[in-house]
Coordinates of C-alpha atoms and ligand atoms in Angstrom, one line a residue:
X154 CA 0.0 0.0 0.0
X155 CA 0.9 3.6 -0.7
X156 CA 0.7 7.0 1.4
X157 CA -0.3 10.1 -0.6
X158 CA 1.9 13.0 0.9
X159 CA -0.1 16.2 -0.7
X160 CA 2.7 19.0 0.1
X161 CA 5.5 16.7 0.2
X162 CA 8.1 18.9 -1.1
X163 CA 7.4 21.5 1.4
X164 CA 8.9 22.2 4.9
X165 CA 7.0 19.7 7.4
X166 CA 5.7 17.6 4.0
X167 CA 9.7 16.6 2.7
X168 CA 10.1 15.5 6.3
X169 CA 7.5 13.5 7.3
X170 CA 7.9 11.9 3.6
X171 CA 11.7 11.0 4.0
X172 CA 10.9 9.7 7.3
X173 CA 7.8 8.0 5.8
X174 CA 11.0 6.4 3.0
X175 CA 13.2 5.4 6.0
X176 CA 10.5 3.1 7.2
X177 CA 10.2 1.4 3.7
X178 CA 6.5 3.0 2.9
X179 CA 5.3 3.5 -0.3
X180 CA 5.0 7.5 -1.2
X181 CA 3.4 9.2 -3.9
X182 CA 3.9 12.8 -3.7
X183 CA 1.7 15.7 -5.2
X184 CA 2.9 19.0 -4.8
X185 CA 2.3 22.2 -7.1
X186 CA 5.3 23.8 -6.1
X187 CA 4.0 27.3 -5.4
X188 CA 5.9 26.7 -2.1
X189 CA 7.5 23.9 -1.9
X190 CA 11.0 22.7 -3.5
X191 CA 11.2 20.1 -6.0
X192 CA 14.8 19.0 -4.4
X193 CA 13.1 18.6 -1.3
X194 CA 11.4 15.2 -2.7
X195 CA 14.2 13.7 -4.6
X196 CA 13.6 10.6 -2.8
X197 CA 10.3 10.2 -3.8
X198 CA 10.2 8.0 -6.9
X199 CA 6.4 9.2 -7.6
X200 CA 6.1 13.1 -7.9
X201 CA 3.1 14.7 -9.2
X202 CA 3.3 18.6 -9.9
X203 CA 0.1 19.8 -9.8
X204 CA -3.0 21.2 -7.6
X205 CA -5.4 18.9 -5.1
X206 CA -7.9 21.4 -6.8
X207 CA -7.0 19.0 -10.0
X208 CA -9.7 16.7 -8.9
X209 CA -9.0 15.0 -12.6
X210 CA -5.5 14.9 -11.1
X211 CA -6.3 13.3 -7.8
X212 CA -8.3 10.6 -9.7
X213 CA -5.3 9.7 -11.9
X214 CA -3.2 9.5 -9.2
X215 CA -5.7 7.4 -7.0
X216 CA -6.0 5.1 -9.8
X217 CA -2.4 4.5 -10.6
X218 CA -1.4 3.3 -6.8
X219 CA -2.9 1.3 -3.9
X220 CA -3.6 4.7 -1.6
X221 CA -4.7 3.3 1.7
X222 CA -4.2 6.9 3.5
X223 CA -3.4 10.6 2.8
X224 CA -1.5 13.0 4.8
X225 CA -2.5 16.5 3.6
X226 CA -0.3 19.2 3.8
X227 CA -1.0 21.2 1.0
X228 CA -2.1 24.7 2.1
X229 CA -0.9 28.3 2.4
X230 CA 0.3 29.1 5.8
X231 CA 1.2 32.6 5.8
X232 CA -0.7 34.5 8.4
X233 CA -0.2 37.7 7.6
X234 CA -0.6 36.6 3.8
X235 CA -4.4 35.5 5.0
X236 CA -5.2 38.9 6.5
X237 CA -4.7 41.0 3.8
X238 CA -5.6 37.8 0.6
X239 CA -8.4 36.0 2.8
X240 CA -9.7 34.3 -0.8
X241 CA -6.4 33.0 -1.2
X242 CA -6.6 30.7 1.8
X243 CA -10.4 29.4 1.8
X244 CA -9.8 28.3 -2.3
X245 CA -6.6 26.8 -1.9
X246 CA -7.0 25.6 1.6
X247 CA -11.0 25.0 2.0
X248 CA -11.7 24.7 -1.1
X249 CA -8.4 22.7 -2.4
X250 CA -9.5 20.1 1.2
X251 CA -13.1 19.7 -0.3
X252 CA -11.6 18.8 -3.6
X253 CA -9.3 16.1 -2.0
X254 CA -12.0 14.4 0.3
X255 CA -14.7 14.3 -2.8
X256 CA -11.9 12.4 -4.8
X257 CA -11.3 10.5 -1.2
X258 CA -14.9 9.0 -1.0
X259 CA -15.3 8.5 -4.5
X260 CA -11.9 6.6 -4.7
X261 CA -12.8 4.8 -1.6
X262 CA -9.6 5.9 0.3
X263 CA -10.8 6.0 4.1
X264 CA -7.7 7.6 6.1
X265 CA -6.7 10.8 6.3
X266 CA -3.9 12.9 9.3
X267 CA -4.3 16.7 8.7
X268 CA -1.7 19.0 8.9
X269 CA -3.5 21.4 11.4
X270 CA -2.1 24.1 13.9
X271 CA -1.7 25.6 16.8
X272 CA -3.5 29.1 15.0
X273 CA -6.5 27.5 15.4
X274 CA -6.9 28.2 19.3
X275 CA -6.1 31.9 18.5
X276 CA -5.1 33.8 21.9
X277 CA -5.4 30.9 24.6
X278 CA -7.2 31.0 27.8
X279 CA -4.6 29.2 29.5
X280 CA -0.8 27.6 28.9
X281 CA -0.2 24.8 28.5
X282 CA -2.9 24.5 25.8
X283 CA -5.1 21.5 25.6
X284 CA -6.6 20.0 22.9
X285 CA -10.4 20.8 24.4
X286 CA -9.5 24.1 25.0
X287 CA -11.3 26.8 22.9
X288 CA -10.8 27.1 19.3
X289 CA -11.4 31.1 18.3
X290 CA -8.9 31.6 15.3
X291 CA -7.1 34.9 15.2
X292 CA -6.6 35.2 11.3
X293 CA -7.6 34.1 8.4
X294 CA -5.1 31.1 8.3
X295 CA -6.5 29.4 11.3
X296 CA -9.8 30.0 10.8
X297 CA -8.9 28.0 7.5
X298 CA -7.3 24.9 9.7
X299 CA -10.1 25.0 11.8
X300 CA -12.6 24.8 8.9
X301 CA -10.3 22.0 7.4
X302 CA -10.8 20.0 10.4
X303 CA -14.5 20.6 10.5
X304 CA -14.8 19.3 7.1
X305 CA -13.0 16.4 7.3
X306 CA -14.7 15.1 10.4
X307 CA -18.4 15.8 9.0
X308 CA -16.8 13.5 5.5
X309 CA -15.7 10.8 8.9
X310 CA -19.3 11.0 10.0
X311 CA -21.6 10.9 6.4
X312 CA -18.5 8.7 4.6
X313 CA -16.4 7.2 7.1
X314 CA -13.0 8.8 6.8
X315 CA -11.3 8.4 9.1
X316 CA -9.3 11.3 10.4
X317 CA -6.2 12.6 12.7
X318 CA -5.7 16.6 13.0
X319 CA -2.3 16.9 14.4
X320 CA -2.0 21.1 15.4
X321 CA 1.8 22.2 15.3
X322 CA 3.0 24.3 17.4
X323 CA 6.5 26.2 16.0
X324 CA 8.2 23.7 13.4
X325 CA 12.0 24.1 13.2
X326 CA 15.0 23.0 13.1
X327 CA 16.2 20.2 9.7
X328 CA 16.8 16.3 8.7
X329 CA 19.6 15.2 10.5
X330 CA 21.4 14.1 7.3
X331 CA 21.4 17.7 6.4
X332 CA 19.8 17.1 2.9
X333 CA 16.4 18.7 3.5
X334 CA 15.6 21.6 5.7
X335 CA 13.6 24.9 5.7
X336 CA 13.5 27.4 3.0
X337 CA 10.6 29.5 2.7
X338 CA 10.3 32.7 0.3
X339 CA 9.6 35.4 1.4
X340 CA 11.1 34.1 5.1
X341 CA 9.1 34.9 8.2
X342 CA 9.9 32.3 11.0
X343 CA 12.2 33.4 13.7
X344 CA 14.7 30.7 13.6
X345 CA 15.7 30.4 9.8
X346 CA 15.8 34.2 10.5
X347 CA 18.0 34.2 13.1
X348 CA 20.3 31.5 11.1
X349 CA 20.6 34.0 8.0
X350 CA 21.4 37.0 10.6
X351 CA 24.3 34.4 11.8
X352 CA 25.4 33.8 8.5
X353 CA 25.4 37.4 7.6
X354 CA 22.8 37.5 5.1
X355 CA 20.8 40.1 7.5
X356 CA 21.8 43.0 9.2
X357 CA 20.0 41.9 12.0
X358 CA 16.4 40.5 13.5
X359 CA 14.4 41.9 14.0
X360 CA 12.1 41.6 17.3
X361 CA 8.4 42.1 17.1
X362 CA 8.1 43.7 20.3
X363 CA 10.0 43.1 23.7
X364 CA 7.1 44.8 26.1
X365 CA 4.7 41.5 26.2
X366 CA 3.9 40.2 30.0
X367 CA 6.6 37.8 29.6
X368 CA 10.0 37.6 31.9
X369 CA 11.9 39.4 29.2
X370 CA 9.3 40.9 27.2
X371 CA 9.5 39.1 24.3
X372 CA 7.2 36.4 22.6
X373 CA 6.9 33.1 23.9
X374 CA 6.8 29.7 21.9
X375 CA 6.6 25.7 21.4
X376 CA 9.6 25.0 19.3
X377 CA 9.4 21.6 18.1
X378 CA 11.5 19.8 15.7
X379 CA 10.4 19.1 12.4
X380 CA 11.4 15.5 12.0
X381 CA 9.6 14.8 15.8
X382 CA 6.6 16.0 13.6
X383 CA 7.3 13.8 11.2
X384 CA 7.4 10.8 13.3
X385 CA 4.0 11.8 14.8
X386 CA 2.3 11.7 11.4
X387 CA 4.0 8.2 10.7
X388 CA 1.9 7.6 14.4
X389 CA -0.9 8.8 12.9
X390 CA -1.2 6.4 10.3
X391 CA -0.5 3.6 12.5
X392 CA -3.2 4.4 14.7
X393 CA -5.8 5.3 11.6
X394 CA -4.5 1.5 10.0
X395 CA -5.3 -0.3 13.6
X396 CA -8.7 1.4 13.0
X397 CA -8.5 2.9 16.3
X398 CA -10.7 5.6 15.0
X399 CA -10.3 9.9 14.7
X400 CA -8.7 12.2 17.0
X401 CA -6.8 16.0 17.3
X402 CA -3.3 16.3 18.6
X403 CA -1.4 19.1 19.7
X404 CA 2.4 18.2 19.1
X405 CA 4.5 20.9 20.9
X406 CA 7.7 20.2 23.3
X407 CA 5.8 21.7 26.2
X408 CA 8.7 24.0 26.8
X409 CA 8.5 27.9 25.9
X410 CA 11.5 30.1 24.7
X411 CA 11.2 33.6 24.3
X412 CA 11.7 35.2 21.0
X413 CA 15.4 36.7 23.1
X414 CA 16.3 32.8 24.2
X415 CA 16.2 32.1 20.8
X416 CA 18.6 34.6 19.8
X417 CA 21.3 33.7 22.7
X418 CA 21.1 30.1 21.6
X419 CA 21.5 30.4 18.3
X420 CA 25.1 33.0 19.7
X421 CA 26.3 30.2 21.3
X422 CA 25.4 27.3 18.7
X423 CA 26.6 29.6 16.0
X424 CA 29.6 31.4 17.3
X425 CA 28.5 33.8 15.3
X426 CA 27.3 37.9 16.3
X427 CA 23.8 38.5 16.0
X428 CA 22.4 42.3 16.0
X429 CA 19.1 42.9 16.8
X430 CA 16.5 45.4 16.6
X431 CA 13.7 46.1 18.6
X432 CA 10.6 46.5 16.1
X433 CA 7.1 47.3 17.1
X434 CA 4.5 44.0 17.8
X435 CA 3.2 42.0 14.8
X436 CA -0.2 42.3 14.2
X437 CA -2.2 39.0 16.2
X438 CA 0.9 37.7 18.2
X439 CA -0.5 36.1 21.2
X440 CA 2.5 36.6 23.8
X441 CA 2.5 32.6 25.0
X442 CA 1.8 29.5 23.4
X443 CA 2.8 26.2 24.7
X444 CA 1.4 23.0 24.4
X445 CA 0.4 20.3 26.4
X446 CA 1.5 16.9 24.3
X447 CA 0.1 14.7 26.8
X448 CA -2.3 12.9 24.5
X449 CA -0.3 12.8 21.6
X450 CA 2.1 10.8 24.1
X451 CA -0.5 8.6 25.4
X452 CA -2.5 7.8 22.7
X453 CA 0.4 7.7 19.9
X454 CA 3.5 6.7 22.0
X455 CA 4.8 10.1 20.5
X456 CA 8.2 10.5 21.8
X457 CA 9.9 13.9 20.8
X458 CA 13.4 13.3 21.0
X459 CA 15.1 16.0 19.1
X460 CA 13.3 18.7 20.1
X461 CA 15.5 20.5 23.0
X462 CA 16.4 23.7 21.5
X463 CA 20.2 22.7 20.9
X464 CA 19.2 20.4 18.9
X465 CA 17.1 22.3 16.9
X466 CA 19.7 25.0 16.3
X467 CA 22.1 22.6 15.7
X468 CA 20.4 20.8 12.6
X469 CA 18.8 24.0 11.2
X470 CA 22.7 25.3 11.2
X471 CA 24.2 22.2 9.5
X472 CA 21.0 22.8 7.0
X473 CA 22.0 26.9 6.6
X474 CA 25.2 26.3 6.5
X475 CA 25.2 23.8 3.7
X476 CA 22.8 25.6 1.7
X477 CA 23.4 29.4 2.7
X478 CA 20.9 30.3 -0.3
X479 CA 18.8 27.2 0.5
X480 CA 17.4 24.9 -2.2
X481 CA 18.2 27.5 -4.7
X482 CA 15.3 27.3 -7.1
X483 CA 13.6 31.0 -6.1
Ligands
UDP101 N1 9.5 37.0 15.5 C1 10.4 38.0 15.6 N2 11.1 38.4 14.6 C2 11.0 37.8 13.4 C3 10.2 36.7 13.2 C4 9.4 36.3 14.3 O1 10.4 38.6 16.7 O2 11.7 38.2 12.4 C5 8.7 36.5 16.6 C6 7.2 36.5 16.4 O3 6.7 37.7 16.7 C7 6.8 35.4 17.3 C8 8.0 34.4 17.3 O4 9.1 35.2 16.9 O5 6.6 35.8 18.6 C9 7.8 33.2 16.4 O6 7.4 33.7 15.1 P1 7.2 32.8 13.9 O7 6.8 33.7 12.7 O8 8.5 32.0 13.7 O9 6.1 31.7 14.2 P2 4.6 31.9 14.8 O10 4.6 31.8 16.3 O11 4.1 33.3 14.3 O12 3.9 30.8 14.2

């Protein structure tokens, strides 16, 4: 049987697909590259460039190989991108998930794990947050996620597709082989950031805002790394193939650092000066999110391994420093 990775030559997509390789699955990728880097899934021996809005596409593809699940990734995820191009995110996102599950039922593929976030709680009530905590979206993205989710589990309950939302918390860090990492254009994640200030390719960072209610003033987050997401998905299908039935997952480390703990890690991992400059606040940054894993644990015998913050600094340098213009191909 085959896994269908939809985003697999993007950041958390190319990861949880190598690791999905490493195990001796099947994987038929299907990315439209508007993001994502074809290098990224040059292990994959099936790659499809196109849309899951191709729903001609999808049934090609579901013909040609033995799909017993789909891990959907495919999605914008920019969330200040969302605020000011809303219709962006529901046609590709909504939209592009409505297309896949139609071509789902009709193909008679039943499993699904959905790449879901942490934006869908929007500013949480309390930390750590739990997965039956509140969901009130903050922007347009996660009101997209949430949506997502919400689909999916009414196509569980009228077709029976079975279904795992795993919510990220702050993906980071790259493949400990150093062949696939993360490049995103335009760049807005703190710790590729903070890499290319290290490597001189910045001035500085900049910080959005050091007068939050937080020790030292700046933004706190879950940094987890990317290939303890991936293993999580490769959980995910377990659990969906023992027929254990649907579920939501946070997957964080359950440890905050501050947008400045960041910084003085990546110093001392690095070697390397990095300026900084204090910027106003970004537009709908809650100032703490941390997750409680707990379930994920439990239920998935999750185990997160890598994701200490040396670690994460360390891979996401080897990846940086390897590829100091990443894959190359913007
Ligand atoms: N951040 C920052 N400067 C940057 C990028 C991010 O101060 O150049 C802060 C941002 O305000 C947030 C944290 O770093 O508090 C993590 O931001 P990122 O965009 O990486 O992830 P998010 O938490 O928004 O998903």
């Amino acid at each position: 049987m085959a896994i269908l990775v939809t985003g697999g030559a993007g950041y958390i997509g190319s990861h949880t697909a190598a690791a999905l390789l490493e195990r001796g699955e099947e994987v038929v990728v299907l990315d439209n590259l508007q993001t994502g880097h074809r290098q990224a899934a040059d292990g994959c021996t099936h790659f499809y460039e196109g849309d899951i809005r191709d729903e001609a596409l999808l049934d090609r593809i579901f013909g040609s190989h033995e799909i017993d699940a789909v891990i959907h990734f495919a999605a914008n995820s920019l969330v200040q991108e969302s605020m000011t191009d809303p219709g962006k995110y529901y046609h590709n996102n909504v939209y592009g998930t409505l297309c896949l599950l139609e071509r789902m039922r009709a193909n008679g593929v039943k499993r699904i794990v959905f790449s879901s976030t942490a934006a869908v709680y929007g500013e949480p009530e309390r930390v750590p947050i739990e997965e039956t905590d509140k969901t009130e979206p903050a922007n347009a993205y996660g009101e997209t996620k949430l949506a997502m989710e919400r689909m999916i589990r009414w196509f569980d309950a009228a077709h029976g597709i079975q279904n795992v939302s795993l919510r990220y918390f702050n993906a980071a860090g790259a493949h400990e082989s150093g062949r696939i990492g993360e490049d995103h254009a335009p760049e807005t994640h703190l710790v590729p950031i903070v890499l290319q200030a290290a490597l001189g390719k910045r001035p500085h960072v900049a910080i959005f805002g050091d007068d939050y209610p937080t020790a030292d003033g700046t933004c706190i987050r879950d940094y987890i790394h990317v290939s303890d997401l991936a293993d999580a998905h490769l959980l995910a299908v377990d659990r969906l193939r023992r027929g254990e039935g649907s579920a939501v997952y946070n997957l964080g480390s359950g440890r905050g650092y501050s947008v400045r703990e960041i910084i003085e890690q990546a110093r001392r991992e690095t070697g390397r000066d990095i300026p900084v400059v204090v910027q106003p606040r970004r537009a709908g940054d809650p100032a703490v999110l941390v997750a409680s894993s707990e379930r994920a644990k439990r239920e998935l015998g999750w185990n997160p391994r890598r994701s200490d913050i040396g670690t994460i600094i360390r891979t996401a340098w080897a990846w940086h420093t390897a590829h100091p213009e990443g894959y190359g191909d913007r």
